[in-house]
Amino acid sequence: MVLGFIGLLGGLGLLIYLTMRGMNLLIVAPISALFVTLLNGLPLFPQLADEGAANFLTNYMSGFSGFIASWYLMFLTGAIFGKVMEDSGAAESISKWIVGKIGMKRAALAIVIACAVLTYGGVSLFVVAFSVYPMAVSLFKEANLPRRFIPAALAFGSTTFTMTSAGSPEIQNWIPIEFLGTNAYAGWEVSLIVAIFMMVFGYWWLKKAIQNAVNNGEEFIQRDSDHFEVRSHLPNPLVSMIPLLVVLGVSFIFHDSLKQSALIIALTGGIIATYLINRKYFSNVGKAISEGTIGAIIAIANTSAVVGFGGVVKATPAFQEAVSFMTDIPGSPLIGGVLAVAVIAGLTGSASGGQAIALPLLAPHYLDLGVDPEALHRVVSIASGSLDSLPSGGYVVTTIRSIAGETHKDAYPMFGALTVIVPTIGTILAVILFSIGL
């Protein structure tokens, strides 16, 4: 069993190391899963295992393909929605309107708020980063701020106080519905308090870090690949928010009857609303849809790769022992749930992937113990958005490397502070508030 635990930790360490060395997740994840397999004594192929028994190939591909089967349409509609918002100029219009209200000196805050509005409006996290990044570069250039903080600002506005908050249409807030019988607004009172805390504390930390870097002589460094194109005609920012309201409204109307499937209808409604309202502003709607589709495939493939890693991890005896240990921790059952989901999200590198693996195991156990499903929904959701942002996470790699063109060495310290440490503190706060009966 000791060797098995070494395999789990070593596999995660290998996943993080190879990812930070620049290797592709679609290659790194199965290699790391193979390491876990060998040290846990699992057969490599189904032909070498007893019928129905765990093995590397079956478990990896079941996790990989299962996640795609469950969530592809949500990734697809979210990515296309983000792209049509971008192509029509609606996302830029909303972002510039926000900047106009808070001022250029607060460039980082403008990026955080723009990401938060789009995320809570239903735009996929990956697409939010793609959509807001060009504006972030322009703002950081004008304000002469170090560009290595752009990924942290994008991620903080997208994956912390918005992604896992009550009412959020992001899948990280919807996965628990299937297993706990709750709705997207579960535990909203505690969620509101935690979200405000994370927003205020995280922004204070980001602002302080940027100021320290500026005081040390860091400044914006322009690249040959930068493009500062200015659109002469943009739609009205307030009108551009209507599709976001459509997504929120439709998801609210259908969340009880359709559960997480309501998000597909909501995002589709957002796409249609964007086209109808802003069709004269589109530059190439067909290209936007194609790019959104490609973006969705890349995003879900990266996430599924690490979910496949988690599928192998889940099949090991060492993992079962670890889950048993965490769920039997004395005190509030919420603590065990939080630890289990956070650790599994860390092992899989994905908040949604971690929940998809953990909740089928944890939900029946905790519901049988009489745990409040709304409280469990909220703490599990918030906790899933903490260790998922270790350096190997699919969103982390995509945002830092693919979108921002930064290195982990430069961008991850602040990125990790805001997306791992801040949500972890927020999770602890949520458990305390639920435990005292709030």
CSV table of C-alpha atoms in Angstrom, one decimal, residues 204-368:
chain,number,residue,atom,x,y,z
A,204,TRP,CA,-6.0,43.3,-2.6
A,205,TRP,CA,-3.3,40.6,-3.0
A,206,LEU,CA,-3.1,41.1,-6.8
A,207,LYS,CA,-2.9,44.9,-6.6
A,208,LYS,CA,-0.2,44.7,-3.9
A,209,ALA,CA,1.9,42.2,-6.0
A,210,ILE,CA,1.6,44.3,-9.1
A,211,GLN,CA,2.6,47.4,-7.2
A,212,ASN,CA,5.6,45.7,-5.7
A,213,ALA,CA,6.7,44.6,-9.2
A,214,VAL,CA,6.4,48.1,-10.5
A,215,ASN,CA,8.3,49.5,-7.6
A,216,ASN,CA,11.1,47.0,-8.4
A,217,GLY,CA,11.3,48.4,-12.0
A,218,GLU,CA,9.2,45.9,-13.9
A,219,GLU,CA,7.2,47.3,-16.8
A,220,PHE,CA,5.2,46.2,-19.8
A,221,ILE,CA,7.3,44.5,-22.5
A,222,GLN,CA,5.7,44.6,-25.9
A,223,ARG,CA,6.0,41.6,-28.3
A,224,ASP,CA,6.1,41.4,-32.1
A,225,SER,CA,3.0,39.2,-31.9
A,226,ASP,CA,0.9,41.9,-30.2
A,227,HIS,CA,-1.9,43.4,-32.2
A,228,PHE,CA,-3.6,46.5,-30.9
A,229,GLU,CA,-6.6,46.7,-33.3
A,230,VAL,CA,-9.3,49.2,-32.5
A,231,ARG,CA,-12.9,48.6,-33.8
A,232,SER,CA,-14.6,51.8,-34.9
A,233,HIS,CA,-18.1,50.6,-34.3
A,234,LEU,CA,-19.2,48.6,-31.2
A,235,PRO,CA,-22.7,47.7,-30.0
A,236,ASN,CA,-24.2,49.4,-27.0
A,237,PRO,CA,-22.7,47.8,-23.9
A,238,LEU,CA,-26.0,47.7,-22.0
A,239,VAL,CA,-27.7,46.1,-24.9
A,240,SER,CA,-24.8,43.7,-25.2
A,241,MET,CA,-25.5,42.4,-21.7
A,242,ILE,CA,-29.0,41.1,-22.8
A,243,PRO,CA,-27.6,37.8,-24.0
A,244,LEU,CA,-25.9,37.3,-20.6
A,245,LEU,CA,-29.2,38.0,-18.9
A,246,VAL,CA,-30.8,35.5,-21.3
A,247,VAL,CA,-28.4,32.8,-20.2
A,248,LEU,CA,-29.0,33.5,-16.5
A,249,GLY,CA,-32.7,33.7,-16.9
A,250,VAL,CA,-33.2,30.5,-19.0
A,251,SER,CA,-30.9,28.5,-16.7
A,252,PHE,CA,-33.0,29.7,-13.7
A,253,ILE,CA,-36.3,28.8,-15.3
A,254,PHE,CA,-35.3,25.3,-16.3
A,255,HIS,CA,-32.8,24.3,-13.6
A,256,ASP,CA,-35.3,22.4,-11.6
A,257,SER,CA,-36.7,20.3,-14.4
A,258,LEU,CA,-33.6,19.8,-16.6
A,259,LYS,CA,-30.9,20.1,-14.0
A,260,GLN,CA,-27.5,20.6,-15.8
A,261,SER,CA,-29.0,20.1,-19.2
A,262,ALA,CA,-30.7,23.5,-18.7
A,263,LEU,CA,-27.3,25.1,-19.3
A,264,ILE,CA,-27.3,23.8,-22.9
A,265,ILE,CA,-30.6,25.5,-23.6
A,266,ALA,CA,-29.5,28.7,-21.8
A,267,LEU,CA,-26.2,29.0,-23.7
A,268,THR,CA,-28.0,28.3,-27.0
A,269,GLY,CA,-30.4,31.0,-26.1
A,270,GLY,CA,-27.5,33.3,-25.5
A,271,ILE,CA,-26.0,32.5,-28.9
A,272,ILE,CA,-29.3,33.2,-30.7
A,273,ALA,CA,-29.9,36.4,-28.7
A,274,THR,CA,-26.4,37.7,-29.5
A,275,TYR,CA,-26.9,37.1,-33.2
A,276,LEU,CA,-30.4,38.7,-33.3
A,277,ILE,CA,-29.4,41.8,-31.3
A,278,ASN,CA,-25.9,42.4,-32.7
A,279,ARG,CA,-26.0,40.8,-36.2
A,280,LYS,CA,-25.0,44.0,-38.0
A,281,TYR,CA,-21.8,44.2,-36.0
A,282,PHE,CA,-20.5,40.7,-36.8
A,283,SER,CA,-17.4,40.5,-38.9
A,284,ASN,CA,-17.6,36.8,-39.7
A,285,VAL,CA,-20.1,34.8,-37.7
A,286,GLY,CA,-19.3,31.6,-39.5
A,287,LYS,CA,-15.6,31.9,-38.5
A,288,ALA,CA,-16.6,32.7,-35.0
A,289,ILE,CA,-18.7,29.5,-34.7
A,290,SER,CA,-15.8,27.5,-36.2
A,291,GLU,CA,-13.3,29.0,-33.8
A,292,GLY,CA,-15.6,28.4,-30.9
A,293,THR,CA,-16.0,24.7,-31.9
A,294,ILE,CA,-12.2,24.3,-32.1
A,295,GLY,CA,-11.8,26.1,-28.8
A,296,ALA,CA,-14.3,23.8,-27.1
A,297,ILE,CA,-12.5,20.7,-28.4
A,298,ILE,CA,-9.1,21.9,-27.2
A,299,ALA,CA,-10.5,22.9,-23.8
A,300,ILE,CA,-12.5,19.6,-23.2
A,301,ALA,CA,-9.6,17.5,-24.5
A,302,ASN,CA,-7.2,19.1,-22.0
A,303,THR,CA,-9.7,18.6,-19.2
A,304,SER,CA,-10.6,15.1,-20.3
A,305,ALA,CA,-6.9,14.1,-20.4
A,306,VAL,CA,-6.5,14.8,-16.8
A,307,VAL,CA,-9.9,13.3,-16.0
A,308,GLY,CA,-8.5,10.1,-17.6
A,309,PHE,CA,-5.6,10.3,-15.3
A,310,GLY,CA,-8.1,10.6,-12.4
A,311,GLY,CA,-9.9,7.6,-13.8
A,312,VAL,CA,-6.8,5.5,-13.3
A,313,VAL,CA,-6.1,7.0,-9.9
A,314,LYS,CA,-9.7,6.2,-8.8
A,315,ALA,CA,-9.2,2.5,-9.6
A,316,THR,CA,-6.2,2.0,-7.3
A,317,PRO,CA,-6.5,0.5,-3.8
A,318,ALA,CA,-4.4,3.5,-2.5
A,319,PHE,CA,-7.0,5.9,-3.7
A,320,GLN,CA,-9.8,4.0,-2.0
A,321,GLU,CA,-7.8,4.0,1.2
A,322,ALA,CA,-7.3,7.8,0.9
A,323,VAL,CA,-11.0,8.5,0.3
A,324,SER,CA,-11.9,6.3,3.3
A,325,PHE,CA,-9.5,8.2,5.5
A,326,MET,CA,-10.8,11.6,4.4
A,327,THR,CA,-14.5,10.7,4.7
A,328,ASP,CA,-13.9,9.3,8.2
A,329,ILE,CA,-12.2,12.4,9.6
A,330,PRO,CA,-13.8,13.3,13.0
A,331,GLY,CA,-15.9,16.5,13.2
A,332,SER,CA,-18.1,18.1,10.6
A,333,PRO,CA,-18.7,15.7,7.6
A,334,LEU,CA,-18.3,18.8,5.4
A,335,ILE,CA,-14.6,18.8,6.2
A,336,GLY,CA,-14.1,15.3,4.8
A,337,GLY,CA,-16.1,16.2,1.7
A,338,VAL,CA,-14.1,19.3,1.2
A,339,LEU,CA,-10.7,17.4,1.5
A,340,ALA,CA,-11.8,14.6,-0.7
A,341,VAL,CA,-13.0,16.8,-3.5
A,342,ALA,CA,-10.1,19.2,-3.3
A,343,VAL,CA,-7.5,16.4,-3.3
A,344,ILE,CA,-9.2,14.6,-6.2
A,345,ALA,CA,-9.5,17.9,-8.1
A,346,GLY,CA,-5.8,18.3,-7.5
A,347,LEU,CA,-5.0,14.8,-8.8
A,348,THR,CA,-7.2,15.3,-11.9
A,349,GLY,CA,-6.2,18.9,-12.5
A,350,SER,CA,-9.8,19.9,-13.0
A,351,ALA,CA,-12.5,21.3,-10.8
A,352,SER,CA,-15.2,19.7,-12.9
A,353,GLY,CA,-13.3,16.5,-13.4
A,354,GLY,CA,-12.6,16.3,-9.7
A,355,GLN,CA,-16.3,16.7,-8.9
A,356,ALA,CA,-17.3,14.2,-11.5
A,357,ILE,CA,-15.1,11.6,-10.0
A,358,ALA,CA,-15.6,12.4,-6.3
A,359,LEU,CA,-19.4,13.0,-6.0
A,360,PRO,CA,-20.6,9.6,-7.2
A,361,LEU,CA,-18.5,8.1,-4.3
A,362,LEU,CA,-19.1,10.8,-1.7
A,363,ALA,CA,-22.7,11.9,-2.2
A,364,PRO,CA,-24.5,8.7,-1.1
A,365,HIS,CA,-22.2,8.4,1.9
A,366,TYR,CA,-22.8,11.9,3.2
A,367,LEU,CA,-26.5,12.0,2.4
A,368,ASP,CA,-27.0,8.8,4.3
